[in-house]
Amino acid sequence: TSPSSVPEVPVEKSTSLLSSSVKLGDEEEEVIDFDCKFEDAPWEIELTEPVVKWFKKNRNKNYKICVHVVQRLRTLASGYWNERNHKRLTGPSMHLYEANLTSGQRILWEVAVNLSERLNQFQASPSSSLSSASSLSANNQSAGTIHAEMIRVWAIVEDHDNLDREIEKVEKSHQRDSY
Protein backbone atom coordinates (compact mmCIF):
# COMPACT_ATOMS: atom_id res chain seq x y z
CA THR A 1 0.00 0.00 0.00
CA SER A 2 1.38 3.38 -0.92
CA PRO A 3 1.65 5.97 1.87
CA SER A 4 -0.77 8.30 0.09
CA SER A 5 -3.55 5.71 0.20
CA VAL A 6 -3.32 5.18 3.96
CA PRO A 7 -5.91 7.29 5.74
CA GLU A 8 -4.85 9.67 8.47
CA VAL A 9 -5.80 8.85 12.08
CA PRO A 10 -7.52 11.81 13.76
CA VAL A 11 -6.89 12.25 17.48
CA GLU A 12 -9.61 13.22 19.89
CA LYS A 13 -8.69 14.45 23.34
CA SER A 14 -10.56 12.17 25.67
CA THR A 15 -9.78 11.01 29.16
CA SER A 16 -13.11 9.22 29.32
CA LEU A 17 -13.56 5.93 27.53
CA LEU A 18 -17.30 6.12 26.97
CA SER A 19 -20.14 8.16 28.32
CA SER A 20 -22.45 5.29 29.17
CA SER A 21 -22.61 2.16 31.23
CA VAL A 22 -23.06 -1.31 29.81
CA LYS A 23 -24.92 -4.21 31.38
CA LEU A 24 -23.77 -7.73 30.68
CA GLY A 25 -26.91 -9.57 29.58
CA ASP A 26 -30.39 -9.24 31.03
CA GLU A 27 -29.82 -11.40 34.10
CA GLU A 28 -26.40 -10.19 35.19
CA GLU A 29 -26.24 -7.16 37.46
CA GLU A 30 -22.56 -6.54 36.80
CA VAL A 31 -22.23 -3.15 35.14
CA ILE A 32 -18.93 -1.71 34.03
CA ASP A 33 -18.92 2.03 33.74
CA PHE A 34 -16.81 2.95 30.75
CA ASP A 35 -16.81 6.57 31.89
CA CYS A 36 -13.66 5.88 33.89
CA LYS A 37 -11.12 8.65 33.88
CA PHE A 38 -8.24 6.82 35.58
CA GLU A 39 -8.05 9.71 38.04
CA ASP A 40 -6.13 7.71 40.61
CA ALA A 41 -3.55 6.42 38.09
CA PRO A 42 -0.18 8.09 37.57
CA TRP A 43 -0.56 8.06 33.77
CA GLU A 44 -3.31 9.84 31.86
CA ILE A 45 -4.90 7.99 28.95
CA GLU A 46 -5.71 9.77 25.69
CA LEU A 47 -7.79 8.02 23.05
CA THR A 48 -7.73 8.70 19.33
CA GLU A 49 -11.02 9.12 17.52
CA PRO A 50 -10.89 5.60 16.00
CA VAL A 51 -10.50 4.09 19.49
CA VAL A 52 -13.48 6.04 20.81
CA LYS A 53 -15.51 4.85 17.79
CA TRP A 54 -14.30 1.28 18.38
CA PHE A 55 -15.61 1.38 21.98
CA LYS A 56 -18.95 2.84 20.91
CA LYS A 57 -19.33 0.18 18.21
CA ASN A 58 -18.28 -2.75 20.38
CA ARG A 59 -19.55 -1.94 23.87
CA ASN A 60 -22.74 -3.96 23.43
CA LYS A 61 -21.85 -6.67 20.95
CA ASN A 62 -18.29 -7.42 22.15
CA TYR A 63 -18.64 -6.53 25.80
CA LYS A 64 -15.98 -8.93 27.06
CA ILE A 65 -13.27 -7.59 24.76
CA CYS A 66 -14.20 -4.03 25.80
CA VAL A 67 -13.78 -5.01 29.45
CA HIS A 68 -10.44 -6.63 28.64
CA VAL A 69 -9.25 -3.48 26.82
CA VAL A 70 -10.28 -1.29 29.77
CA GLN A 71 -8.45 -3.60 32.17
CA ARG A 72 -5.30 -3.47 30.04
CA LEU A 73 -5.52 0.34 29.82
CA ARG A 74 -5.90 0.53 33.59
CA THR A 75 -2.76 -1.61 33.91
CA LEU A 76 -0.86 0.74 31.58
CA ALA A 77 -2.20 3.82 33.38
CA SER A 78 -1.02 2.40 36.70
CA GLY A 79 2.53 2.34 35.34
CA TYR A 80 2.88 -1.43 35.36
CA TRP A 81 4.55 -2.09 32.04
CA ASN A 82 5.87 -5.54 31.19
CA GLU A 83 6.62 -7.48 28.01
CA ARG A 84 2.90 -8.24 27.45
CA ASN A 85 1.79 -4.63 27.42
CA HIS A 86 4.95 -2.69 26.55
CA LYS A 87 6.47 -4.33 23.47
CA ARG A 88 8.22 -1.78 21.27
CA LEU A 89 7.39 -2.28 17.62
CA THR A 90 10.33 -2.34 15.25
CA GLY A 91 10.05 -0.38 12.05
CA PRO A 92 7.89 2.61 12.95
CA SER A 93 9.73 5.92 12.92
CA MET A 94 8.11 6.76 16.27
CA HIS A 95 8.19 4.92 19.60
CA LEU A 96 5.06 2.83 19.10
CA TYR A 97 4.18 0.00 21.47
CA GLU A 98 1.72 -2.85 21.48
CA ALA A 99 -0.13 -4.41 24.37
CA ASN A 100 -1.35 -7.96 23.92
CA LEU A 101 -5.01 -8.70 24.51
CA THR A 102 -5.20 -12.19 23.01
CA SER A 103 -3.02 -14.10 20.57
CA GLY A 104 -4.21 -11.89 17.70
CA GLN A 105 -5.62 -8.76 19.32
CA ARG A 106 -3.49 -5.74 20.20
CA ILE A 107 -3.65 -2.21 21.54
CA LEU A 108 -1.34 0.23 19.73
CA TRP A 109 -0.10 3.05 21.95
CA GLU A 110 2.67 5.55 22.50
CA VAL A 111 3.96 7.84 25.21
CA ALA A 112 3.14 11.37 24.06
CA VAL A 113 3.35 14.86 25.51
CA ASN A 114 0.12 16.77 25.51
CA LEU A 115 -1.98 19.20 27.51
CA SER A 116 -2.85 17.57 30.82
CA GLU A 117 -6.44 18.19 31.78
CA ARG A 118 -5.87 16.60 35.18
CA LEU A 119 -2.81 18.69 36.11
CA ASN A 120 -4.45 21.86 34.79
CA GLN A 121 -7.45 21.17 37.05
CA PHE A 122 -5.10 21.01 40.04
CA GLN A 123 -3.45 24.25 39.00
CA ALA A 124 -6.81 25.98 38.54
CA SER A 125 -7.92 25.03 42.03
CA PRO A 126 -6.00 27.15 44.56
CA SER A 127 -6.76 24.80 47.46
CA SER A 128 -5.48 21.67 45.72
CA SER A 129 -1.92 20.52 46.02
CA LEU A 130 0.01 18.06 43.93
CA SER A 131 3.37 16.70 44.98
CA SER A 132 4.73 16.63 41.44
CA ALA A 133 3.57 20.18 40.72
CA SER A 134 6.82 21.56 42.10
CA SER A 135 8.71 19.83 39.31
CA LEU A 136 6.75 21.62 36.59
CA SER A 137 8.44 24.39 34.68
CA ALA A 138 7.76 28.02 35.47
CA ASN A 139 6.88 28.61 31.80
CA ASN A 140 4.02 26.12 31.92
CA GLN A 141 2.69 27.52 35.18
CA SER A 142 2.88 31.14 34.05
CA ALA A 143 1.18 30.33 30.76
CA GLY A 144 -1.66 28.64 32.63
CA THR A 145 -1.20 25.32 30.89
CA ILE A 146 0.62 22.21 31.98
CA HIS A 147 1.81 19.58 29.53
CA ALA A 148 2.75 16.08 30.62
CA GLU A 149 3.63 12.68 29.25
CA MET A 150 0.60 10.48 28.79
CA ILE A 151 -0.42 7.29 27.05
CA ARG A 152 -1.99 7.92 23.64
CA VAL A 153 -3.98 4.92 22.41
CA TRP A 154 -3.95 4.81 18.61
CA ALA A 155 -5.85 1.64 17.77
CA ILE A 156 -7.48 -1.54 18.98
CA VAL A 157 -6.47 -4.21 16.47
CA GLU A 158 -8.81 -7.19 16.55
CA ASP A 159 -7.04 -9.23 13.86
CA HIS A 160 -3.25 -9.55 13.83
CA ASP A 161 -3.32 -9.53 10.01
CA ASN A 162 -4.43 -5.87 10.19
CA LEU A 163 -1.57 -4.80 12.46
CA ASP A 164 0.73 -3.51 9.70
CA ARG A 165 -2.07 -1.46 8.14
CA GLU A 166 -2.90 0.14 11.50
CA ILE A 167 0.78 0.93 12.10
CA GLU A 168 0.91 2.65 8.69
CA LYS A 169 -2.12 4.77 9.61
CA VAL A 170 -0.51 5.82 12.87
CA GLU A 171 2.81 6.68 11.21
CA LYS A 172 1.12 8.72 8.50
CA SER A 173 -0.90 10.63 11.04
CA HIS A 174 2.18 11.22 13.16
CA GLN A 175 4.24 12.45 10.17
CA ARG A 176 1.57 14.94 9.17
CA ASP A 177 1.48 16.35 12.70
CA SER A 178 -2.28 16.12 12.38
CA TYR A 179 -2.62 16.29 16.10
XYZ file of N, CA and C in Angstrom:
537
model
N 0.840 -1.181 0.000
C 0.000 0.000 0.000
C 0.880 1.238 0.000
N 0.594 2.156 -0.863
C 1.383 3.383 -0.924
C 1.005 4.291 0.231
N 1.945 5.100 0.740
C 1.654 5.972 1.872
C 0.508 6.931 1.613
N 0.306 7.352 0.367
C -0.770 8.303 0.091
C -2.155 7.684 0.182
N -2.239 6.343 0.116
C -3.547 5.707 0.196
C -3.925 5.298 1.611
N -3.025 5.517 2.572
C -3.318 5.177 3.957
C -3.997 6.360 4.608
N -5.200 6.164 5.153
C -5.909 7.294 5.743
C -5.237 7.779 7.020
N -5.396 9.037 7.288
C -4.845 9.671 8.471
C -5.699 9.310 9.687
N -5.071 9.175 10.853
C -5.800 8.850 12.084
C -6.016 10.134 12.865
N -7.270 10.603 12.967
C -7.517 11.806 13.760
C -7.434 11.476 15.249
N -7.018 12.447 16.044
C -6.891 12.255 17.484
C -7.930 13.108 18.172
N -8.610 12.512 19.115
C -9.613 13.220 19.885
C -9.175 13.214 21.337
N -9.081 14.374 21.947
C -8.691 14.445 23.342
C -9.821 13.878 24.170
N -9.540 12.805 24.866
C -10.564 12.165 25.669
C -9.919 11.413 26.809
N -10.260 11.783 28.024
C -9.779 11.012 29.159
C -10.844 10.021 29.589
N -12.021 10.116 28.999
C -13.114 9.222 29.320
C -13.276 8.204 28.201
N -13.447 6.946 28.561
C -13.563 5.928 27.528
C -14.906 5.970 26.823
N -15.961 6.018 27.548
C -17.297 6.118 26.969
C -18.188 6.859 27.946
N -19.273 7.383 27.448
C -20.139 8.162 28.317
C -21.357 7.374 28.794
N -21.306 6.065 28.691
C -22.445 5.288 29.167
C -21.979 4.016 29.846
N -22.887 3.420 30.570
C -22.608 2.156 31.229
C -23.174 1.026 30.399
N -22.622 -0.155 30.575
C -23.060 -1.313 29.808
C -23.407 -2.419 30.779
N -24.525 -3.087 30.547
C -24.920 -4.208 31.383
C -24.644 -5.490 30.618
N -24.081 -6.452 31.285
C -23.773 -7.732 30.677
C -25.007 -8.615 30.738
N -25.719 -8.730 29.641
C -26.905 -9.572 29.577
C -28.063 -9.013 30.384
N -29.213 -9.692 30.305
C -30.391 -9.238 31.033
C -30.374 -9.689 32.486
N -29.770 -10.841 32.758
C -29.815 -11.400 34.098
C -28.679 -10.914 34.981
N -27.561 -10.620 34.408
C -26.403 -10.186 35.187
C -26.621 -8.777 35.705
N -26.163 -8.500 36.896
C -26.235 -7.165 37.458
C -24.894 -6.445 37.375
N -23.873 -7.150 36.902
C -22.557 -6.539 36.799
C -22.581 -5.476 35.701
N -22.255 -4.256 36.079
C -22.226 -3.150 35.138
C -20.836 -2.535 35.213
N -20.228 -2.377 34.071
C -18.929 -1.712 34.032
C -19.145 -0.337 33.440
N -18.778 0.656 34.195
C -18.924 2.031 33.743
C -17.698 2.390 32.913
N -17.912 2.612 31.632
C -16.810 2.949 30.754
C -16.447 4.427 30.854
N -17.133 5.167 31.695
C -16.807 6.567 31.892
C -15.764 6.685 33.012
N -14.713 5.888 32.877
C -13.659 5.881 33.892
C -12.528 6.778 33.418
N -12.104 7.663 34.274
C -11.120 8.650 33.876
C -9.734 8.339 34.406
N -9.537 7.219 35.068
C -8.236 6.822 35.578
C -7.640 7.901 36.476
N -8.494 8.582 37.241
C -8.045 9.710 38.044
C -7.014 9.332 39.095
N -7.071 8.107 39.566
C -6.131 7.706 40.606
C -4.845 7.115 40.034
N -4.731 7.019 38.735
C -3.554 6.423 38.093
C -2.502 7.495 37.809
N -1.231 7.118 37.855
C -0.179 8.095 37.570
C -0.131 8.555 36.110
N -0.584 7.718 35.187
C -0.558 8.065 33.765
C -1.956 8.415 33.287
N -2.055 9.502 32.524
C -3.314 9.835 31.864
C -3.412 9.027 30.577
N -4.638 8.726 30.180
C -4.898 7.985 28.945
C -5.602 8.927 27.975
N -5.095 8.979 26.753
C -5.707 9.770 25.689
C -6.081 8.808 24.567
N -7.304 8.907 24.099
C -7.787 8.021 23.047
C -7.907 8.770 21.728
N -7.503 8.119 20.640
C -7.730 8.705 19.327
C -9.190 8.489 18.947
N -9.635 9.226 17.977
C -11.019 9.116 17.518
C -11.396 7.689 17.104
N -10.531 6.972 16.358
C -10.890 5.599 15.997
C -11.080 4.675 17.210
N -10.351 4.921 18.285
C -10.504 4.093 19.486
C -11.834 4.400 20.171
N -12.188 5.669 20.239
C -13.485 6.044 20.812
C -14.610 5.411 19.996
N -14.498 5.473 18.665
C -15.507 4.854 17.794
C -15.539 3.342 17.990
N -14.369 2.730 18.165
C -14.305 1.281 18.384
C -15.071 0.909 19.649
N -14.878 1.666 20.735
C -15.605 1.383 21.977
C -17.111 1.551 21.786
N -17.525 2.614 21.122
C -18.955 2.843 20.912
C -19.575 1.731 20.078
N -18.834 1.254 19.090
C -19.330 0.184 18.215
C -19.390 -1.160 18.939
N -18.426 -1.421 19.795
C -18.277 -2.750 20.381
C -18.785 -2.900 21.812
N -19.202 -1.836 22.448
C -19.549 -1.938 23.867
C -20.717 -2.870 24.145
N -21.610 -3.043 23.212
C -22.736 -3.956 23.435
C -22.517 -5.333 22.822
N -21.975 -5.372 21.615
C -21.855 -6.671 20.953
C -20.593 -7.440 21.341
N -19.534 -6.764 21.722
C -18.286 -7.418 22.147
C -17.897 -6.919 23.535
N -18.811 -7.056 24.457
C -18.635 -6.527 25.803
C -17.368 -7.048 26.475
N -17.124 -8.338 26.360
C -15.980 -8.929 27.062
C -14.647 -8.369 26.566
N -14.514 -8.157 25.273
C -13.270 -7.589 24.763
C -13.134 -6.132 25.213
N -14.245 -5.401 25.298
C -14.196 -4.030 25.803
C -13.698 -4.004 27.249
N -14.216 -4.920 28.052
C -13.784 -5.011 29.448
C -12.290 -5.332 29.502
N -11.847 -6.252 28.658
C -10.437 -6.627 28.635
C -9.555 -5.447 28.221
N -9.999 -4.667 27.250
C -9.247 -3.484 26.817
C -9.161 -2.478 27.973
N -10.276 -2.230 28.641
C -10.281 -1.290 29.765
C -9.334 -1.773 30.867
N -9.359 -3.060 31.160
C -8.451 -3.604 32.171
C -6.996 -3.402 31.768
N -6.676 -3.639 30.511
C -5.298 -3.473 30.040
C -4.900 -1.994 30.093
N -5.820 -1.093 29.741
C -5.524 0.339 29.819
C -5.317 0.780 31.261
N -6.094 0.225 32.173
C -5.897 0.534 33.594
C -4.518 0.063 34.061
N -4.090 -1.099 33.567
C -2.759 -1.605 33.909
C -1.686 -0.651 33.390
N -1.819 -0.217 32.146
C -0.864 0.737 31.580
C -0.878 2.059 32.357
N -2.071 2.551 32.670
C -2.201 3.819 33.382
C -1.615 3.744 34.786
N -1.597 2.559 35.360
C -1.024 2.399 36.700
C 0.501 2.408 36.667
N 1.080 2.329 35.469
C 2.533 2.340 35.336
C 3.161 0.965 35.344
N 2.350 -0.069 35.384
C 2.876 -1.432 35.361
C 3.039 -1.853 33.906
N 4.253 -1.761 33.422
C 4.553 -2.093 32.038
C 5.468 -3.300 32.028
N 5.052 -4.338 31.334
C 5.872 -5.539 31.185
C 5.912 -5.934 29.715
N 6.474 -7.096 29.417
C 6.616 -7.483 28.006
C 5.278 -7.756 27.322
N 4.213 -8.011 28.069
C 2.898 -8.243 27.452
C 2.191 -6.952 27.063
N 2.504 -5.868 27.739
C 1.788 -4.633 27.424
C 2.709 -3.484 27.017
N 4.006 -3.754 26.881
C 4.954 -2.690 26.549
C 5.997 -3.188 25.555
N 5.554 -3.826 24.496
C 6.472 -4.332 23.473
C 6.672 -3.252 22.417
N 7.915 -2.796 22.272
C 8.222 -1.777 21.266
C 8.185 -2.417 19.889
N 7.484 -1.774 18.974
C 7.385 -2.276 17.615
C 8.585 -1.802 16.808
N 9.194 -2.714 16.091
C 10.327 -2.343 15.247
C 9.794 -1.856 13.910
N 10.452 -0.883 13.356
C 10.047 -0.378 12.053
C 9.463 1.013 12.096
N 8.459 1.269 12.957
C 7.891 2.614 12.953
C 8.936 3.666 13.303
N 8.791 4.832 12.683
C 9.731 5.923 12.923
C 9.513 6.558 14.293
N 8.419 6.238 14.938
C 8.115 6.759 16.267
C 8.222 5.621 17.285
N 8.140 5.943 18.539
C 8.186 4.923 19.596
C 6.765 4.401 19.817
N 6.390 3.417 19.040
C 5.062 2.831 19.104
C 5.151 1.483 19.810
N 4.193 1.231 20.691
C 4.180 -0.001 21.472
C 2.888 -0.756 21.217
N 2.936 -2.055 21.528
C 1.717 -2.851 21.478
C 1.521 -3.521 22.820
N 0.256 -3.669 23.179
C -0.129 -4.412 24.369
C -0.970 -5.585 23.893
N -0.615 -6.770 24.318
C -1.355 -7.962 23.915
C -2.680 -8.043 24.658
N -3.714 -8.387 23.914
C -5.013 -8.703 24.513
C -5.227 -10.215 24.446
N -5.126 -10.745 23.228
C -5.196 -12.193 23.007
C -4.074 -12.527 22.030
N -4.081 -13.721 21.497
C -3.018 -14.101 20.572
C -3.018 -13.244 19.304
N -4.150 -12.687 18.916
C -4.213 -11.892 17.699
C -4.630 -10.448 17.903
N -5.115 -10.103 19.079
C -5.623 -8.760 19.322
C -4.587 -7.919 20.056
N -4.498 -6.639 19.659
C -3.487 -5.742 20.203
C -4.055 -4.348 20.445
N -3.427 -3.646 21.346
C -3.655 -2.214 21.542
C -2.375 -1.522 21.080
N -2.488 -0.563 20.171
C -1.338 0.228 19.732
C -1.324 1.531 20.518
N -0.183 1.850 21.125
C -0.102 3.049 21.948
C 1.306 3.636 21.931
N 1.393 4.865 22.388
C 2.673 5.550 22.504
C 2.657 6.421 23.747
N 3.837 6.829 24.173
C 3.961 7.837 25.214
C 4.093 9.164 24.490
N 3.171 10.080 24.754
C 3.138 11.367 24.061
C 3.061 12.497 25.084
N 3.474 13.667 24.670
C 3.355 14.859 25.508
C 2.176 15.656 24.985
N 1.295 16.008 25.903
C 0.118 16.770 25.506
C -0.384 17.571 26.705
N -1.353 18.432 26.460
C -1.979 19.204 27.512
C -2.615 18.259 28.516
N -2.312 18.439 29.772
C -2.846 17.574 30.819
C -4.064 18.221 31.460
N -5.222 17.669 31.182
C -6.444 18.190 31.783
C -6.406 18.024 33.298
N -5.899 16.891 33.752
C -5.870 16.601 35.182
C -4.947 17.579 35.922
N -3.735 17.780 35.435
C -2.813 18.688 36.110
C -3.277 20.135 36.014
N -3.920 20.504 34.918
C -4.446 21.856 34.795
C -5.611 22.085 35.746
N -6.377 21.046 36.052
C -7.452 21.170 37.048
C -6.862 21.448 38.424
N -5.755 20.768 38.757
C -5.102 21.008 40.043
C -4.564 22.431 40.117
N -4.009 22.905 39.021
C -3.447 24.249 39.003
C -4.554 25.293 39.124
N -5.703 25.027 38.518
C -6.809 25.980 38.542
C -7.426 26.092 39.923
N -7.354 25.037 40.693
C -7.924 25.034 42.031
C -6.865 25.479 43.037
N -7.036 26.650 43.653
C -6.002 27.153 44.560
C -5.842 26.311 45.814
N -6.857 25.582 46.229
C -6.765 24.798 47.455
C -6.151 23.423 47.233
N -6.028 23.001 45.978
C -5.481 21.673 45.724
C -3.968 21.718 45.696
N -3.368 20.619 46.099
C -1.917 20.519 46.021
C -1.561 19.221 45.338
N -0.447 19.238 44.657
C 0.012 18.064 43.933
C 1.510 17.965 44.141
N 1.965 16.836 44.634
C 3.368 16.695 44.984
C 4.288 16.891 43.790
N 3.865 16.482 42.609
C 4.731 16.630 41.440
C 4.626 18.015 40.812
N 3.740 18.855 41.308
C 3.566 20.180 40.722
C 4.835 21.023 40.872
N 5.605 20.775 41.903
C 6.815 21.565 42.097
C 7.852 21.295 41.024
N 7.744 20.156 40.354
C 8.713 19.832 39.314
C 8.316 20.397 37.952
N 7.194 21.052 37.866
C 6.745 21.615 36.589
C 7.486 22.912 36.310
N 7.673 23.198 35.056
C 8.441 24.385 34.680
C 7.653 25.658 34.959
N 8.384 26.718 35.222
C 7.756 28.015 35.471
C 7.036 28.513 34.231
N 7.543 28.199 33.044
C 6.880 28.609 31.802
C 5.480 28.038 31.719
N 5.337 26.745 31.996
C 4.021 26.124 31.920
C 3.074 26.724 32.944
N 3.560 26.981 34.146
C 2.689 27.521 35.179
C 2.286 28.950 34.856
N 3.220 29.754 34.348
C 2.876 31.138 34.054
C 1.955 31.237 32.848
N 2.040 30.306 31.934
C 1.176 30.331 30.759
C -0.210 29.794 31.084
N -0.364 29.163 32.237
C -1.662 28.640 32.628
C -1.956 27.263 32.066
N -0.988 26.660 31.413
C -1.199 25.317 30.889
C -0.046 24.418 31.299
N -0.376 23.189 31.597
C 0.623 22.211 31.980
C 0.553 21.059 30.991
N 1.697 20.717 30.430
C 1.810 19.576 29.526
C 2.511 18.452 30.271
N 2.142 17.231 29.954
C 2.747 16.079 30.624
C 2.783 14.898 29.670
N 3.633 13.931 29.998
C 3.633 12.682 29.247
C 2.370 11.912 29.590
N 1.796 11.294 28.589
C 0.600 10.484 28.787
C 0.600 9.357 27.766
N -0.284 8.415 27.961
C -0.419 7.288 27.046
C -1.471 7.636 26.010
N -1.061 7.682 24.754
C -1.991 7.924 23.642
C -2.289 6.578 22.990
N -3.558 6.195 22.998
C -3.983 4.924 22.408
C -4.417 5.197 20.979
N -3.704 4.572 20.026
C -3.947 4.812 18.608
C -4.965 3.857 18.007
N -4.957 2.608 18.421
C -5.852 1.642 17.769
C -6.047 0.411 18.640
N -7.200 -0.207 18.465
C -7.477 -1.545 18.984
C -7.517 -2.428 17.739
N -6.574 -3.344 17.642
C -6.470 -4.211 16.465
C -7.037 -5.571 16.842
N -8.135 -5.934 16.203
C -8.807 -7.193 16.549
C -8.231 -8.391 15.804
N -7.604 -8.152 14.666
C -7.041 -9.234 13.865
C -5.575 -8.907 13.585
N -4.685 -9.801 13.977
C -3.251 -9.551 13.835
C -2.851 -9.279 12.384
N -3.612 -9.788 11.423
C -3.324 -9.535 10.011
C -3.474 -8.051 9.655
N -4.218 -7.300 10.447
C -4.430 -5.872 10.190
C -3.427 -4.975 10.919
N -2.506 -5.574 11.646
C -1.571 -4.799 12.463
C -0.710 -3.858 11.621
N -0.130 -4.351 10.537
C 0.730 -3.513 9.700
C -0.031 -2.327 9.114
N -1.268 -2.547 8.696
C -2.073 -1.458 8.138
C -2.346 -0.384 9.193
N -2.636 -0.819 10.416
C -2.896 0.141 11.500
C -1.636 0.921 11.853
N -0.493 0.252 11.834
C 0.777 0.933 12.102
C 1.031 1.995 11.035
N 0.755 1.674 9.773
C 0.914 2.650 8.685
C 0.021 3.869 8.908
N -1.208 3.651 9.337
C -2.119 4.766 9.614
C -1.562 5.665 10.703
N -1.056 5.047 11.755
C -0.509 5.822 12.867
C 0.703 6.619 12.412
N 1.607 5.987 11.682
C 2.806 6.679 11.209
C 2.449 7.858 10.305
N 1.505 7.648 9.419
C 1.120 8.719 8.497
C 0.522 9.894 9.273
N -0.306 9.593 10.215
C -0.900 10.633 11.042
C 0.169 11.382 11.836
N 1.099 10.633 12.373
C 2.183 11.223 13.156
C 3.074 12.111 12.295
N 3.376 11.678 11.076
C 4.239 12.449 10.168
C 3.583 13.751 9.741
N 2.283 13.736 9.609
C 1.569 14.942 9.174
C 1.384 15.933 10.305
N 1.724 15.508 11.514
C 1.475 16.353 12.697
C 0.011 16.789 12.725
N -0.858 15.815 12.437
C -2.283 16.117 12.383
C -2.854 16.391 13.752
N -2.102 16.078 14.768
C -2.619 16.290 16.102
C -2.347 17.700 16.473
